């Protein structure tokens, strides 16, 4: 089947022009002006923006965490992603401490097998670095196409590794051509504050926020950045939230070090005043927590300064009943919130329309840079001849409201309930197939493919 997208405004990370895109099978066959319509299914993109399908490199689907599991699985999570113009996600495999990386991979393969509607890949979270783990890294990169290794500097006892393990992992990953990513907050400082607040009987969601002050993130970010410099490994910080952490990255640039930074849509748009709502604040209990207005300004500026290259969501939804596990103790509220479906539309409405970022930057941070950093470019993240035809046709003027009653996440609340948004993904194509058209999902579970990724470099 061939599809011709006609008369769109085509936007990539580098360019912005009017034209047509011809798709043959799964890939883009031609791009140009006035391409011949004969024999093709036509999608009219007049007055629409045409850009590469989004890549969300930070989601948690069906993930066991804090005594429960995130509520979206591979089916519902990737379906919601497609509705919001995201055609590929990268999920996190969690190694069980004491067990191998390959056994964790097998568990995640079982979770995703035949279920994904959108394309996907995995980061491997190394929670127990030892000689056995070390011996598995090469195989994961070369045979399995998993070239990114996630680390946690917090969540002691379950996920956290110490600096000795971090340095060992960095050296091995550097040798084998991968990248180390990090949840950079100081776990011991946080655990100290959590214990203190619990002892004082301060148990509401507000104390989740107060137990992770900015310095816990700034300190860990600087330490991680130093270890990455020492080992010379390609490095990436997930869900960076605040000015202090960004300044640590900025400081690293003075010695010509490149550390990639991801922030998430919630840290640009939401702030810590939401923790003043009593237990309702549990909706936004995530780690790191929401920050201050000054941090939002620093992050928008960081994007425009090229210090922040990627926008994710850290989509990790829990239903309200699950959140209520921490009704009497903030430290038992499962950390995470639903966001995957809304990333592109919110960023357009609040970022592009309000003049905070350009259209090119929008594409760079929602798709192209993640594809480059994580070894999928130019197959993914761009609109060029030969690339996968992962394409969004976007109506920049269509107004709609976000609500749990209309979103596609498997979550009974929305973190953005009632938000008025301008701009909607009208048609979403995944590898040349119409996946969503006017709010209708047109693909089934199993349509999404696992994408093997290549080795990575320190610069993009
Ligand atoms: O609150 C969060 N972020 N939950 C998911 C796990 C993580 O730290 O990314
Ligand atoms: Zn995290
Ligand atoms: Zn996460």
PDB file of N, CA and C in Angstrom, residues 341-342 345-346 349 398-408 414 416-424 439:
ATOM      1  N   UNK A 341       0.438  10.056  26.901  1.00  0.00           N
ATOM      2  CA  UNK A 341      -0.402  10.495  25.790  1.00  0.00           C
ATOM      3  C   UNK A 341      -0.302  11.992  25.527  1.00  0.00           C
ATOM      4  N   UNK A 342       0.053  12.770  26.545  1.00  0.00           N
ATOM      5  CA  UNK A 342      -0.121  14.227  26.427  1.00  0.00           C
ATOM      6  C   UNK A 342       1.147  15.004  26.120  1.00  0.00           C
ATOM      7  N   UNK A 345       1.187  17.150  22.658  1.00  0.00           N
ATOM      8  CA  UNK A 345       0.153  18.187  22.573  1.00  0.00           C
ATOM      9  C   UNK A 345       0.373  19.265  23.637  1.00  0.00           C
ATOM     10  N   UNK A 346       0.783  18.867  24.833  1.00  0.00           N
ATOM     11  CA  UNK A 346       1.077  19.875  25.869  1.00  0.00           C
ATOM     12  C   UNK A 346       2.287  20.724  25.483  1.00  0.00           C
ATOM     13  N   UNK A 349       1.181  23.194  22.870  1.00  0.00           N
ATOM     14  CA  UNK A 349       0.272  24.211  23.390  1.00  0.00           C
ATOM     15  C   UNK A 349       0.986  25.203  24.312  1.00  0.00           C
ATOM     16  N   UNK A 398      -6.661  22.893  16.625  1.00  0.00           N
ATOM     17  CA  UNK A 398      -7.781  22.155  17.231  1.00  0.00           C
ATOM     18  C   UNK A 398      -7.687  22.219  18.765  1.00  0.00           C
ATOM     19  N   UNK A 399      -8.775  22.689  19.374  1.00  0.00           N
ATOM     20  CA  UNK A 399      -8.792  22.804  20.839  1.00  0.00           C
ATOM     21  C   UNK A 399      -9.448  21.577  21.473  1.00  0.00           C
ATOM     22  N   UNK A 400      -8.921  21.147  22.596  1.00  0.00           N
ATOM     23  CA  UNK A 400      -9.554  20.045  23.327  1.00  0.00           C
ATOM     24  C   UNK A 400      -9.157  20.125  24.789  1.00  0.00           C
ATOM     25  N   UNK A 401      -9.826  19.307  25.586  1.00  0.00           N
ATOM     26  CA  UNK A 401      -9.567  19.350  27.028  1.00  0.00           C
ATOM     27  C   UNK A 401      -9.069  17.976  27.491  1.00  0.00           C
ATOM     28  N   UNK A 402      -8.075  17.993  28.357  1.00  0.00           N
ATOM     29  CA  UNK A 402      -7.560  16.720  28.890  1.00  0.00           C
ATOM     30  C   UNK A 402      -8.432  16.270  30.064  1.00  0.00           C
ATOM     31  N   UNK A 403      -8.780  14.997  30.051  1.00  0.00           N
ATOM     32  CA  UNK A 403      -9.571  14.465  31.173  1.00  0.00           C
ATOM     33  C   UNK A 403      -9.365  12.959  31.286  1.00  0.00           C
ATOM     34  N   UNK A 404      -9.492  12.467  32.511  1.00  0.00           N
ATOM     35  CA  UNK A 404      -9.432  11.004  32.720  1.00  0.00           C
ATOM     36  C   UNK A 404     -10.584  10.314  32.009  1.00  0.00           C
ATOM     37  N   UNK A 405     -11.682  11.063  31.747  1.00  0.00           N
ATOM     38  CA  UNK A 405     -12.825  10.426  31.091  1.00  0.00           C
ATOM     39  C   UNK A 405     -12.592  10.237  29.588  1.00  0.00           C
ATOM     40  N   UNK A 406     -11.591  10.898  29.049  1.00  0.00           N
ATOM     41  CA  UNK A 406     -11.339  10.750  27.594  1.00  0.00           C
ATOM     42  C   UNK A 406      -9.932  10.244  27.273  1.00  0.00           C
ATOM     43  N   UNK A 407      -9.008  10.277  28.244  1.00  0.00           N
ATOM     44  CA  UNK A 407      -7.661   9.831  27.887  1.00  0.00           C
ATOM     45  C   UNK A 407      -7.631   8.306  27.696  1.00  0.00           C
ATOM     46  N   UNK A 408      -6.533   7.821  27.157  1.00  0.00           N
ATOM     47  CA  UNK A 408      -6.433   6.391  26.841  1.00  0.00           C
ATOM     48  C   UNK A 408      -5.496   5.643  27.796  1.00  0.00           C
ATOM     49  N   UNK A 414      -6.386  11.967  35.927  1.00  0.00           N
ATOM     50  CA  UNK A 414      -5.431  12.620  35.037  1.00  0.00           C
ATOM     51  C   UNK A 414      -4.629  13.633  35.837  1.00  0.00           C
ATOM     52  N   UNK A 416      -3.532  16.176  34.547  1.00  0.00           N
ATOM     53  CA  UNK A 416      -3.809  17.458  33.869  1.00  0.00           C
ATOM     54  C   UNK A 416      -5.321  17.664  33.706  1.00  0.00           C
ATOM     55  N   UNK A 417      -6.122  17.139  34.628  1.00  0.00           N
ATOM     56  CA  UNK A 417      -7.578  17.188  34.494  1.00  0.00           C
ATOM     57  C   UNK A 417      -8.047  18.629  34.206  1.00  0.00           C
ATOM     58  N   UNK A 418      -8.816  18.779  33.128  1.00  0.00           N
ATOM     59  CA  UNK A 418      -9.400  20.082  32.793  1.00  0.00           C
ATOM     60  C   UNK A 418      -8.490  21.021  32.042  1.00  0.00           C
ATOM     61  N   UNK A 419      -7.248  20.625  31.784  1.00  0.00           N
ATOM     62  CA  UNK A 419      -6.353  21.517  31.024  1.00  0.00           C
ATOM     63  C   UNK A 419      -6.878  21.676  29.598  1.00  0.00           C
ATOM     64  N   UNK A 420      -6.919  22.921  29.153  1.00  0.00           N
ATOM     65  CA  UNK A 420      -7.349  23.255  27.802  1.00  0.00           C
ATOM     66  C   UNK A 420      -6.103  23.267  26.915  1.00  0.00           C
ATOM     67  N   UNK A 421      -6.145  22.490  25.843  1.00  0.00           N
ATOM     68  CA  UNK A 421      -4.956  22.337  24.996  1.00  0.00           C
ATOM     69  C   UNK A 421      -5.301  22.751  23.572  1.00  0.00           C
ATOM     70  N   UNK A 422      -4.365  23.439  22.933  1.00  0.00           N
ATOM     71  CA  UNK A 422      -4.572  23.784  21.515  1.00  0.00           C
ATOM     72  C   UNK A 422      -3.593  22.965  20.689  1.00  0.00           C
ATOM     73  N   UNK A 423      -4.149  22.218  19.719  1.00  0.00           N
ATOM     74  CA  UNK A 423      -3.324  21.375  18.848  1.00  0.00           C
ATOM     75  C   UNK A 423      -3.598  19.908  19.122  1.00  0.00           C
ATOM     76  N   UNK A 424      -3.836  19.147  18.036  1.00  0.00           N
ATOM     77  CA  UNK A 424      -4.196  17.729  18.222  1.00  0.00           C
ATOM     78  C   UNK A 424      -3.552  16.872  17.134  1.00  0.00           C
ATOM     79  N   UNK A 439      -8.859  10.220  16.254  1.00  0.00           N
ATOM     80  CA  UNK A 439      -9.152   9.640  17.583  1.00  0.00           C
ATOM     81  C   UNK A 439      -9.484   8.152  17.580  1.00  0.00           C
TER      82      UNK A 439
END
